[in-house]
Every structure is written in structure tokens, then in C-alpha cells.
């Protein structure tokens, strides 16, 4: 159970980081009007 919770937290953290990078990339591409 403990390892499963750790894995879930890792996946959530990774998904959050990926979403943040993707969002910042989209915003940057819109700002540069490329």
C-alpha cells in the first residue's frame, strides 16, 4: 500500500510537471505569435 501511494504521488508530480511545461510552451508560442 505504501509503495502504491508513492507511485501515485510520483505519477501526479510527473503529470503536473509535464502539464506545466506544455502550458508554458503553448503560451510562449502564442506570445511569440509564431
PDB file of C-alpha atoms in Angstrom:
ATOM      1  CA  UNK A   1       0.000   0.000   0.000  1.00  0.00           C
ATOM      2  CA  UNK A   2       2.821   2.373   0.878  1.00  0.00           C
ATOM      3  CA  UNK A   3       4.684   1.748  -2.380  1.00  0.00           C
ATOM      4  CA  UNK A   4       1.444   2.166  -4.345  1.00  0.00           C
ATOM      5  CA  UNK A   5       0.835   5.558  -2.717  1.00  0.00           C
ATOM      6  CA  UNK A   6       4.420   6.592  -3.527  1.00  0.00           C
ATOM      7  CA  UNK A   7       3.940   5.561  -7.155  1.00  0.00           C
ATOM      8  CA  UNK A   8       0.681   7.530  -7.376  1.00  0.00           C
ATOM      9  CA  UNK A   9       2.351  10.626  -5.917  1.00  0.00           C
ATOM     10  CA  UNK A  10       5.232  10.246  -8.394  1.00  0.00           C
ATOM     11  CA  UNK A  11       2.817   9.970 -11.330  1.00  0.00           C
ATOM     12  CA  UNK A  12       0.833  13.010 -10.142  1.00  0.00           C
ATOM     13  CA  UNK A  13       4.023  15.059  -9.737  1.00  0.00           C
ATOM     14  CA  UNK A  14       5.274  13.983 -13.186  1.00  0.00           C
ATOM     15  CA  UNK A  15       1.901  14.760 -14.809  1.00  0.00           C
ATOM     16  CA  UNK A  16       1.836  18.179 -13.121  1.00  0.00           C
ATOM     17  CA  UNK A  17       5.349  18.997 -14.333  1.00  0.00           C
ATOM     18  CA  UNK A  18       4.519  17.851 -17.872  1.00  0.00           C
ATOM     19  CA  UNK A  19       1.300  19.902 -17.915  1.00  0.00           C
ATOM     20  CA  UNK A  20       3.189  22.966 -16.641  1.00  0.00           C
ATOM     21  CA  UNK A  21       5.892  22.608 -19.318  1.00  0.00           C
ATOM     22  CA  UNK A  22       3.299  22.047 -22.059  1.00  0.00           C
ATOM     23  CA  UNK A  23       1.243  25.032 -20.884  1.00  0.00           C
ATOM     24  CA  UNK A  24       4.269  27.328 -20.733  1.00  0.00           C
ATOM     25  CA  UNK A  25       5.347  26.146 -24.208  1.00  0.00           C
ATOM     26  CA  UNK A  26       1.888  26.861 -25.661  1.00  0.00           C
ATOM     27  CA  UNK A  27       1.784  30.301 -24.007  1.00  0.00           C
ATOM     28  CA  UNK A  28       5.287  31.097 -25.295  1.00  0.00           C
ATOM     29  CA  UNK A  29       4.343  30.067 -28.847  1.00  0.00           C
ATOM     30  CA  UNK A  30       1.223  32.249 -28.658  1.00  0.00           C
ATOM     31  CA  UNK A  31       3.159  35.221 -27.247  1.00  0.00           C
ATOM     32  CA  UNK A  32       5.831  34.988 -29.938  1.00  0.00           C
ATOM     33  CA  UNK A  33       2.976  34.729 -32.499  1.00  0.00           C
ATOM     34  CA  UNK A  34       4.918  32.108 -34.438  1.00  0.00           C
TER      35      UNK A  34
END
